[in-house]
Short mmCIF file of C-alpha atoms in Angstrom, two decimals:
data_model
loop_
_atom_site.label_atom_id
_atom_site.label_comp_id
_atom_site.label_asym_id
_atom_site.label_seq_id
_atom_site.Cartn_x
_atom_site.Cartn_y
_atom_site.Cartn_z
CA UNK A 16 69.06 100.85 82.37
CA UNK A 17 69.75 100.44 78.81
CA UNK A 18 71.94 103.32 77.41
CA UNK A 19 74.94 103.24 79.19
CA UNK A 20 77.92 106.08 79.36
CA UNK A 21 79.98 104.38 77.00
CA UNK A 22 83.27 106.09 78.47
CA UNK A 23 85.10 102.73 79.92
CA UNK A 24 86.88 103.87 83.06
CA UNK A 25 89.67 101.06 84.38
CA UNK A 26 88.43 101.45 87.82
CA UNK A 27 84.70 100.55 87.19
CA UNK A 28 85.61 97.32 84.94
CA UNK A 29 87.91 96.33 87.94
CA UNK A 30 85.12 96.73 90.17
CA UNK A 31 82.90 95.37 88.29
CA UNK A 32 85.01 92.18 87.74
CA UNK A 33 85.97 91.90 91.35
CA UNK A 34 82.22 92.12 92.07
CA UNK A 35 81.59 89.37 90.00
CA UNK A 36 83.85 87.22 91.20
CA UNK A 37 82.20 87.99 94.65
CA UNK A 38 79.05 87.24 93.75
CA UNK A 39 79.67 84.04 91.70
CA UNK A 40 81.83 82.57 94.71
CA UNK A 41 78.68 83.16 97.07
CA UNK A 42 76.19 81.89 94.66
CA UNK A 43 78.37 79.85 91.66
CA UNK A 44 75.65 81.58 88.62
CA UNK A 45 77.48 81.04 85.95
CA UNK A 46 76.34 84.44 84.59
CA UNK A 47 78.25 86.23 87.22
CA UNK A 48 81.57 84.23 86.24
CA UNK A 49 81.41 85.01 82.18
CA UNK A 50 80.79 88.57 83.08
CA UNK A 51 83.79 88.77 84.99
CA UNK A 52 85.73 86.89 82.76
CA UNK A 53 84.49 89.01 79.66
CA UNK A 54 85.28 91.90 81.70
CA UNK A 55 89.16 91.24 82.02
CA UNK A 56 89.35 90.25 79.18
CA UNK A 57 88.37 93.40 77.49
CA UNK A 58 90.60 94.88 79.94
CA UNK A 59 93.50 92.63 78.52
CA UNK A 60 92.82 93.30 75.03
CA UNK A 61 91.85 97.33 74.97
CA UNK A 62 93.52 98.64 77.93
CA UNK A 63 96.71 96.72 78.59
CA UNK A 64 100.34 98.55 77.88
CA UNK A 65 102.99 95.95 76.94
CA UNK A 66 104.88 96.83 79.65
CA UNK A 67 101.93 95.23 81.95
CA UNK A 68 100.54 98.08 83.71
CA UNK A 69 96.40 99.17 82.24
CA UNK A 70 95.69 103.21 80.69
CA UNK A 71 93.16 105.11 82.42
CA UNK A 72 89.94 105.16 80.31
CA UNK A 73 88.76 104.80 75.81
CA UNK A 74 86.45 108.13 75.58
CA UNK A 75 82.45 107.82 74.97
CA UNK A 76 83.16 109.40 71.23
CA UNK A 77 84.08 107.57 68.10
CA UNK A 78 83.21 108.52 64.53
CA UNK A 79 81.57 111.97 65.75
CA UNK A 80 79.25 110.92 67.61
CA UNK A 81 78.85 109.39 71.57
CA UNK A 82 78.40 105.47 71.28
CA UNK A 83 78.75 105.20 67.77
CA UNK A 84 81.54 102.22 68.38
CA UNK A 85 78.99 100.19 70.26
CA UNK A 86 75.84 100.98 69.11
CA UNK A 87 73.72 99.27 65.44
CA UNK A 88 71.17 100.06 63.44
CA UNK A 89 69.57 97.07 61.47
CA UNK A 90 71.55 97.72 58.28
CA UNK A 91 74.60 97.56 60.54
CA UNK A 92 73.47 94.24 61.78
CA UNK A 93 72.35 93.20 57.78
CA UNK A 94 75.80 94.25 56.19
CA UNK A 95 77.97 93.02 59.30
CA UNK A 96 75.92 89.25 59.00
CA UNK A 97 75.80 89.11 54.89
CA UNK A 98 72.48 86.57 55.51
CA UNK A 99 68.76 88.17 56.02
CA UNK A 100 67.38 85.45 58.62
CA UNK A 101 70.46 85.61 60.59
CA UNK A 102 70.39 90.00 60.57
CA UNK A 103 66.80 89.22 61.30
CA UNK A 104 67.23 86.52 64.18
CA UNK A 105 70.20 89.08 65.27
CA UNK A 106 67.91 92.07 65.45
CA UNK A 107 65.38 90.24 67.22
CA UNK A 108 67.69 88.56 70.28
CA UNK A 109 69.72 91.81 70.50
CA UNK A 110 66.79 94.11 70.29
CA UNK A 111 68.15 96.37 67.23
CA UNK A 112 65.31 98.44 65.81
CA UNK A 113 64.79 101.25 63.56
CA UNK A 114 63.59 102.85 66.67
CA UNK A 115 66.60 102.50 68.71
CA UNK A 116 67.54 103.29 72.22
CA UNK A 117 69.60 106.52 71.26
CA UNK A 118 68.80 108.77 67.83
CA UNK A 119 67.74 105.97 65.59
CA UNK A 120 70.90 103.32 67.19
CA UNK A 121 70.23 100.97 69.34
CA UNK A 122 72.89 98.92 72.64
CA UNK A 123 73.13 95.09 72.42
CA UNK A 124 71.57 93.49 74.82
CA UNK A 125 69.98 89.79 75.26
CA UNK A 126 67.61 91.24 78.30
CA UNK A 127 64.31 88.73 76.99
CA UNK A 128 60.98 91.66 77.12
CA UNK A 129 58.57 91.24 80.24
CA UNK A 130 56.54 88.18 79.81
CA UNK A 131 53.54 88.85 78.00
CA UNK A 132 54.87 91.50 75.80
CA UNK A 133 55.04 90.11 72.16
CA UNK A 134 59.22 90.87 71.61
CA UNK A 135 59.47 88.15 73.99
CA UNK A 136 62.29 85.89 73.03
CA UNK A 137 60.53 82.22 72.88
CA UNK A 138 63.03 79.61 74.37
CA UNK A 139 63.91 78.33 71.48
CA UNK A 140 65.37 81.44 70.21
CA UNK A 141 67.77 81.13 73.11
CA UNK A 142 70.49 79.25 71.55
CA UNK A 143 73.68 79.83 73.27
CA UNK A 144 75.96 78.40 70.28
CA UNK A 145 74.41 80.37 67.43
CA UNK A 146 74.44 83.68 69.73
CA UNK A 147 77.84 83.29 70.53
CA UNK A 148 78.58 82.96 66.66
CA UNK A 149 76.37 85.88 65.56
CA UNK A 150 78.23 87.91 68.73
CA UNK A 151 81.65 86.77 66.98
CA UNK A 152 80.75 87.95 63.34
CA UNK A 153 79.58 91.35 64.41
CA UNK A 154 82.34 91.91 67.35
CA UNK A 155 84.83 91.39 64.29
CA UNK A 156 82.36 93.99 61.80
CA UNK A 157 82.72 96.23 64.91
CA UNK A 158 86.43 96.21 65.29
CA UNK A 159 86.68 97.85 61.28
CA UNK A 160 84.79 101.19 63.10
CA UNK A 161 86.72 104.17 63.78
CA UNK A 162 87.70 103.68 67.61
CA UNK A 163 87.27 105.46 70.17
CA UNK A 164 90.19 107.94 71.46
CA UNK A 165 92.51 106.21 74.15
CA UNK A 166 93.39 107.55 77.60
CA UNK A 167 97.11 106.03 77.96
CA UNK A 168 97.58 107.54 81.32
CA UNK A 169 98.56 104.78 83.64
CA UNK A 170 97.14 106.00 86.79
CA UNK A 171 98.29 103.54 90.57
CA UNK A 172 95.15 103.83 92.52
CA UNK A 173 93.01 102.46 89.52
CA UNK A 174 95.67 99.89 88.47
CA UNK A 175 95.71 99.11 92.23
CA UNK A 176 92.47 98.15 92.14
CA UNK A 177 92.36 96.41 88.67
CA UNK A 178 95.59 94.04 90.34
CA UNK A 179 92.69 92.92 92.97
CA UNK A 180 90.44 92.17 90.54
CA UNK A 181 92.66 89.81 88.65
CA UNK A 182 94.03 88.06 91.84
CA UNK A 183 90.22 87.34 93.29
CA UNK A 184 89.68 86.16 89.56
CA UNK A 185 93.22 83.98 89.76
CA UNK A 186 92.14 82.48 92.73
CA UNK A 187 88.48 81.34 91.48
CA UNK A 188 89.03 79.58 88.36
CA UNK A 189 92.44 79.26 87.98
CA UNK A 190 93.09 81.17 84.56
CA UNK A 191 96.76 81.37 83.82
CA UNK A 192 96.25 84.78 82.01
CA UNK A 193 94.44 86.25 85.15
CA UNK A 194 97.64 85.33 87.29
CA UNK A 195 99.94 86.08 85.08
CA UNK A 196 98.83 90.04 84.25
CA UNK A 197 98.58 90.27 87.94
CA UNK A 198 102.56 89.24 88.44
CA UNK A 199 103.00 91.62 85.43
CA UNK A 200 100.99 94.45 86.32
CA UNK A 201 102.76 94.28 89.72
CA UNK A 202 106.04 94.16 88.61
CA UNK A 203 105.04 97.39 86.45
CA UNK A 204 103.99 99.27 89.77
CA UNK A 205 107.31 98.14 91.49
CA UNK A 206 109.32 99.17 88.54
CA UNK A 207 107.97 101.84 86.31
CA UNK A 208 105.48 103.51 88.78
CA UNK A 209 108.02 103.40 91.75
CA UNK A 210 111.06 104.26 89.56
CA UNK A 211 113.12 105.88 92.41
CA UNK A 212 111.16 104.03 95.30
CA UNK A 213 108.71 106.29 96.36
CA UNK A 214 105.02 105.27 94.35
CA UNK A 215 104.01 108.01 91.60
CA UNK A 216 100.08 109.27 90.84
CA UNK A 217 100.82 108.35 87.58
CA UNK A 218 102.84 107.82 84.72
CA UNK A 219 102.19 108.45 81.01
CA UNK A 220 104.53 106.85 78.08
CA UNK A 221 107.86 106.63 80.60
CA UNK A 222 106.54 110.21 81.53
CA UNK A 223 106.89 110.67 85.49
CA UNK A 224 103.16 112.08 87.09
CA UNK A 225 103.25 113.55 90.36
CA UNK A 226 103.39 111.92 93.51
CA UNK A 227 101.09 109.16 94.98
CA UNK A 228 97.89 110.05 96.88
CA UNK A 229 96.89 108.35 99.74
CA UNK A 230 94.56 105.97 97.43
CA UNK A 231 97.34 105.48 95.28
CA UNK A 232 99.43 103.90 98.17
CA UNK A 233 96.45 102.01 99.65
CA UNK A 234 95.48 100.21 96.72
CA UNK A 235 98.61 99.65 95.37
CA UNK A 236 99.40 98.19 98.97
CA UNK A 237 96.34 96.37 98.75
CA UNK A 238 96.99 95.21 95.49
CA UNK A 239 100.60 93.98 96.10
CA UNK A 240 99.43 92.16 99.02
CA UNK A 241 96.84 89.98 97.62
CA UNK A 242 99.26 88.88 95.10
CA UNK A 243 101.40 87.51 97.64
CA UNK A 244 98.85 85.75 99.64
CA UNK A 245 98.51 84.18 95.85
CA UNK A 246 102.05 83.14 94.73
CA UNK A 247 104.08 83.56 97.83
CA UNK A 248 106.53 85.93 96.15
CA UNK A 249 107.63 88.15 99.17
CA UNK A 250 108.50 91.23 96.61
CA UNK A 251 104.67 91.59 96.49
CA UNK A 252 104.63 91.14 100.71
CA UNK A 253 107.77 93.98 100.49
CA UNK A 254 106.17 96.26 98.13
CA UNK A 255 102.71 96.46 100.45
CA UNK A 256 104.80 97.02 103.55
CA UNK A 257 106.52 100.16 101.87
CA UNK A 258 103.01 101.13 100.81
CA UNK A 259 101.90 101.11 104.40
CA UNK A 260 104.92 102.95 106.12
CA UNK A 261 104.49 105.49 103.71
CA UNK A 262 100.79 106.07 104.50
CA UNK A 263 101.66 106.32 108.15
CA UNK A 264 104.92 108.21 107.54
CA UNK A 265 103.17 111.29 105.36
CA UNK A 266 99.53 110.96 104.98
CA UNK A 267 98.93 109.85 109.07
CA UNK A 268 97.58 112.98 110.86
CA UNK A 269 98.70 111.06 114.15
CA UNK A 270 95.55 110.89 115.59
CA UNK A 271 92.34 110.50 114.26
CA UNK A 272 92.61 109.88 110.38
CA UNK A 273 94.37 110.39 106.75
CA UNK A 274 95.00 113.40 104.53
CA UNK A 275 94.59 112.97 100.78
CA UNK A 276 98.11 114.87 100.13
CA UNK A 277 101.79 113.75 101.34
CA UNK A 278 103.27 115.85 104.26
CA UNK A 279 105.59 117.23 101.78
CA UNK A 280 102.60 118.66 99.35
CA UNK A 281 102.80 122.50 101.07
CA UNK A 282 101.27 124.62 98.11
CA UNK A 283 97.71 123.51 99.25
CA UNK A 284 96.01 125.98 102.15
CA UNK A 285 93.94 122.68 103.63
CA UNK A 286 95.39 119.16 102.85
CA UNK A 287 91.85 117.84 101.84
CA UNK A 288 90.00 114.36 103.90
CA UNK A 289 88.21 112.67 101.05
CA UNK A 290 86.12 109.84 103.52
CA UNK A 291 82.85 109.05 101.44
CA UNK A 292 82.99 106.51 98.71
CA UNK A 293 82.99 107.46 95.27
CA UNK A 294 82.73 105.71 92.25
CA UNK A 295 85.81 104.00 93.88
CA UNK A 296 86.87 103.38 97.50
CA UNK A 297 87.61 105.41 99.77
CA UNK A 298 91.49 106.26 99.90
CA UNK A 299 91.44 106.29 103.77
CA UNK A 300 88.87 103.00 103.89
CA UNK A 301 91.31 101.12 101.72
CA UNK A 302 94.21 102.20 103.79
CA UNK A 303 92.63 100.74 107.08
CA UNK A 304 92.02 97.81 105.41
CA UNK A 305 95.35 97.45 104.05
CA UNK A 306 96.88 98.06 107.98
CA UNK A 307 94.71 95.41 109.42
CA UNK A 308 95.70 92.75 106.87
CA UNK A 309 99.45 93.66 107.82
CA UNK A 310 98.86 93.73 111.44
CA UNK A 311 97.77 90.18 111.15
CA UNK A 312 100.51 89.34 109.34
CA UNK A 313 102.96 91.15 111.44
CA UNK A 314 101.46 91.85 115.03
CA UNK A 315 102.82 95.57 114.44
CA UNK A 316 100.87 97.43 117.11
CA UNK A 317 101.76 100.57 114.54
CA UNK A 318 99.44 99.10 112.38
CA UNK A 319 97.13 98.59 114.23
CA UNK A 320 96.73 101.67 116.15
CA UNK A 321 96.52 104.03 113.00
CA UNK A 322 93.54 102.23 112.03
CA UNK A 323 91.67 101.77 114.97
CA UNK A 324 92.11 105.61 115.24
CA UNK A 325 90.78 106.08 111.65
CA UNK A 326 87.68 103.94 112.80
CA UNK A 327 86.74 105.42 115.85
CA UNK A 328 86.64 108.34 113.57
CA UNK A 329 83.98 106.81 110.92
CA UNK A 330 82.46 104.50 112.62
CA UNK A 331 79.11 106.70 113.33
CA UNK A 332 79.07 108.49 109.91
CA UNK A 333 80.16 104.89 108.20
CA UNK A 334 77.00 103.13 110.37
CA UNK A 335 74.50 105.98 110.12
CA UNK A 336 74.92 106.56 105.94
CA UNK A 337 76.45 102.86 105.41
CA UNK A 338 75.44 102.79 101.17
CA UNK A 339 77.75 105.94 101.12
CA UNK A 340 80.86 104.51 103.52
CA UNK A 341 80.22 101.11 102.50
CA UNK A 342 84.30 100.23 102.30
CA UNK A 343 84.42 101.95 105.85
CA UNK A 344 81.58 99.55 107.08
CA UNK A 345 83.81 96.39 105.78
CA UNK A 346 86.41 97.35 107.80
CA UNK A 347 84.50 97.73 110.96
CA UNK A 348 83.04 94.42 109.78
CA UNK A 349 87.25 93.20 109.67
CA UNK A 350 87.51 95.15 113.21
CA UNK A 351 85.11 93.39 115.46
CA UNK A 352 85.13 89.48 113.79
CA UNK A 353 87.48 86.63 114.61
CA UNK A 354 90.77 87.52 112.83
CA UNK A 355 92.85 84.34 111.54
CA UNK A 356 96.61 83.62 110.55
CA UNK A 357 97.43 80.60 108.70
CA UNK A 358 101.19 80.57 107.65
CA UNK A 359 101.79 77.15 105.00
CA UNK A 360 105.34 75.91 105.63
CA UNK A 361 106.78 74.15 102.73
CA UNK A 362 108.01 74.84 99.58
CA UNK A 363 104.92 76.40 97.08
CA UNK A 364 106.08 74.59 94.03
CA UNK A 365 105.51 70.99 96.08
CA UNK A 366 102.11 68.70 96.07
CA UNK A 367 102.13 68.66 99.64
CA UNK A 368 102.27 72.75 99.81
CA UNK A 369 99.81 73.35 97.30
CA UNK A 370 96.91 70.52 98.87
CA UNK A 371 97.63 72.31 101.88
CA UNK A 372 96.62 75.73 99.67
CA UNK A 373 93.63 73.91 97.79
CA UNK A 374 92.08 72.94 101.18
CA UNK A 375 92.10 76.78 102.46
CA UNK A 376 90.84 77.98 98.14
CA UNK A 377 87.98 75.47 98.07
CA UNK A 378 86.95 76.70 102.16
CA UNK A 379 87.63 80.21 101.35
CA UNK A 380 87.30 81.41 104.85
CA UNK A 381 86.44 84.88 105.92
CA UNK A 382 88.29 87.17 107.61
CA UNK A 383 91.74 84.75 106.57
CA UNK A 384 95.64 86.16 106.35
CA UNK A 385 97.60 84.03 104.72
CA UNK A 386 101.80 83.44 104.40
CA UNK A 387 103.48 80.28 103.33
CA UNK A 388 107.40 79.88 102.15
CA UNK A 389 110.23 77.78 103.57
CA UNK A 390 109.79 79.92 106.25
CA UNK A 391 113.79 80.61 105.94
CA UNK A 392 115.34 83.93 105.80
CA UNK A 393 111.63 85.43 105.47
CA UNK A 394 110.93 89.13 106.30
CA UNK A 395 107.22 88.19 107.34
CA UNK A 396 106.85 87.97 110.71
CA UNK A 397 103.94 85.12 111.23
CA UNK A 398 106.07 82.73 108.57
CA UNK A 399 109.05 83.01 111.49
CA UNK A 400 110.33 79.73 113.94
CA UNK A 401 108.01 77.46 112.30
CA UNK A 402 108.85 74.99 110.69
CA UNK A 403 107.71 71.41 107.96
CA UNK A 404 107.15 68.65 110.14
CA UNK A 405 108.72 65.28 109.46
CA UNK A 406 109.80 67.24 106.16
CA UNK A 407 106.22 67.80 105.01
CA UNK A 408 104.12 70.74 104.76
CA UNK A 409 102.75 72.05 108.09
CA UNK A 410 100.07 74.61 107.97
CA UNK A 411 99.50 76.75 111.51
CA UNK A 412 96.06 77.77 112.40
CA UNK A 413 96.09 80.75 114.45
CA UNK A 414 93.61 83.67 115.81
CA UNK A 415 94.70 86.90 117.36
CA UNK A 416 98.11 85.02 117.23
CA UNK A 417 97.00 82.12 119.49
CA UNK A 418 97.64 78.96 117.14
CA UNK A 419 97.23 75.57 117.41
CA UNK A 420 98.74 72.46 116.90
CA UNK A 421 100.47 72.42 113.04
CA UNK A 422 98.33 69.60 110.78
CA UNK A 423 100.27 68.17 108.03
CA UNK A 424 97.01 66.44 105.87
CA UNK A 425 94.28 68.74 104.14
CA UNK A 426 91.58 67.13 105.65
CA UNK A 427 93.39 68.15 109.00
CA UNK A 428 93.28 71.84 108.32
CA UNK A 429 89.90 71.96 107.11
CA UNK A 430 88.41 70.56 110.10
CA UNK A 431 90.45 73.32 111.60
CA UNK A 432 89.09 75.96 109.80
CA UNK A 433 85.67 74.31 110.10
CA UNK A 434 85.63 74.79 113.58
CA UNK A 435 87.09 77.84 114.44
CA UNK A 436 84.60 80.16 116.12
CA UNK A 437 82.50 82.51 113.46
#
């Protein structure tokens, strides 16, 4: 697939990222990482409002013409690179032709040819250095084009997703920008997208949108609560919980599922069921997974109950036509595998806390809740009557809420987590 549609859309670069980071954690290709990183960071520097929250999309168009921002012709490459053997050695690695891929212009990309086909790049073309420099030169000719028109909407569910994406990245490698636009992006939804408390659709320039949609709240909720299994900031664990008691409060038909609309949305004949996976989530798949990562942090049979409903509901479509109910299938996956609690006791900014943390990071267990705090005064239910031992950091190991003996040491709590059943 060489020509892409080269309208960016927030949601598929948070995705994307968030697959990444995925797929380098199960395999560690350092391809997989850099395209992730490269990822956010184009989300960072084109799609980012100062006030932390990420616009909706840039359109395909630029100049009069689709992909005329990203696309070259060799001239393009010549007068960008002001030396004939490096356009040359340009044109060759990023296969730019007169040809092209689209009307006479052709997409960057360092894809070698099929072996035995005579474009192939021969390995000592494939210098990383001097790519990475002739990248740099024409990224910078590139950013003197007419741009492409920007789509400053700031829309929750997509910026709900986009906060996963930078936690999961956060939490692999450790990037203080990744952590910090997630604490900024949710203090944007908290503030600016919940102005009066209740989550909006969408907000445009300080312009109120209409009210949330179930996705909205679910990844938003989803979102928010990631972040706090990063940091430990319980405004993040606060801001999920209101997510998730307004999901059940207006979009809960009591029974069997999830509307699209609020309760309060009565100009529509049918309040619609959107189930399937589109090119995002599923609103009501994301809300079941958001109420079983509560209920294991809060034993709230409410929780619980909605989404086991929801499930029983899917679970034969979701099984039977899995590639199109995919996020459904992960939560039946959540559903019928061990489910663990570890709450950290300590304080987060201490070295004993935080080897504690680095023993569950470099582990990365599946199917893991996580709390930690002083444990005083906190409004999460599995961080409550326990306490440090001998003043240091006690983690508790628990599954299904039966936990076992608090360790102190990392090397403790791996072994825990080691042999816990799978």
């Amino acid at each position: 697939w060489t020509v892409p549609h080269f309208e960016k859309m927030l949601y598929d670069n948070a995705l994307l990222a968030r697959a990444c980071v995925s797929g380098w954690r199960a395999t560690g290709a350092a391809f997989l990482r850099s395209v992730a990183e490269e990822t956010l960071d184009f989300l960072y520097r084109e799609m980012l409002d100062p006030r932390g929250g990420f616009y909706s999309s840039l359109d395909a168009d630029s100049g009069g013409g689709e992909g005329l921002f990203y696309t070259w012709t060799p001239q393009e490459v010549g007068d960008a690179l002001q030396d004939p053997a490096e356009a040359a050695h340009a044109c060759r690695i990023f296969h730019v032709s007169e040809q092209g891929d689209l009307d006479g212009r052709s997409v960057l990309r360092l894809t070698p040819a099929p072996p035995g086909n005579q474009d192939a790049l021969p390995e000592e073309a494939v210098d990383a250095s001097r790519i990475e420099r002739l990248r740099r030169t024409m990224f910078d000719a590139r950013a003197r084009r007419p741009r492409p028109a920007l789509d400053d909407k700031i829309v929750a569910a997509w910026n709900g997703l986009t906060l996963i994406a930078c936690v999961d990245a956060a939490l692999a490698w450790g990037r203080s920008e990744d952590l910090a636009a997630a604490e900024n992006l949710a203090g944007f939804l908290l503030r600016e997208l919940s102005p009066a408390g209740a989550l909006l659709r969408s907000e445009r320039s300080g312009r109120a949108g209409p009210a949330a949609f179930l996705e909205d709240h679910a990844a938003v909720g989803l979102g928010l609560l990631a972040l706090y299994q990063t940091d430990f900031d319980e405004r993040w664990y606060a801001g999920a919980v209101a997510q998730a008691e307004a999901i059940l409060d207006r979009f809960f038909d009591g029974a069997s599922g999830f509307f699209d609309t609020p309760s309060e949305q009565s100009s529509l004949w049918m309040r619609p069921r959107s189930v399937q996976d589109s090119p995002a989530p599923s609103g009501g798949a994301m809300a079941v997974e958001l109420l079983q990562n509560l209920y294991a942090l809060t034993a709230d049979d409410r929780y619980a109950s909605a989404a086991m409903a929801a499930l029983l509901g899917m679970q034969d479509t979701a099984t039977d036509h899995p590639a199109a109910f995919a996020t459904w299938c992960l939560d039946l996956q959540t559903e019928t595998s061990p489910r663990r609690q570890l709450a950290v006791i300590g304080d987060p900014s201490a070295d004993d806390f935080r080897d504690l943390l680095r023993a569950v990071r470099e582990l990365d267990p599946p199917g893991l809740v996580l709390a930690g705090g002083t444990g005083e005064g906190s409004a999460v239910p599995l961080l409550k009557e326990r306490t440090r031992i001998d003043g240091r950091a006690a983690a508790y190991l628990c599954e299904h809420f039966a936990c076992r003996l608090p360790v102190t040491s990392p090397d403790e709590l791996r072994a825990q987590l080691l042999a816990q059943k799978t």
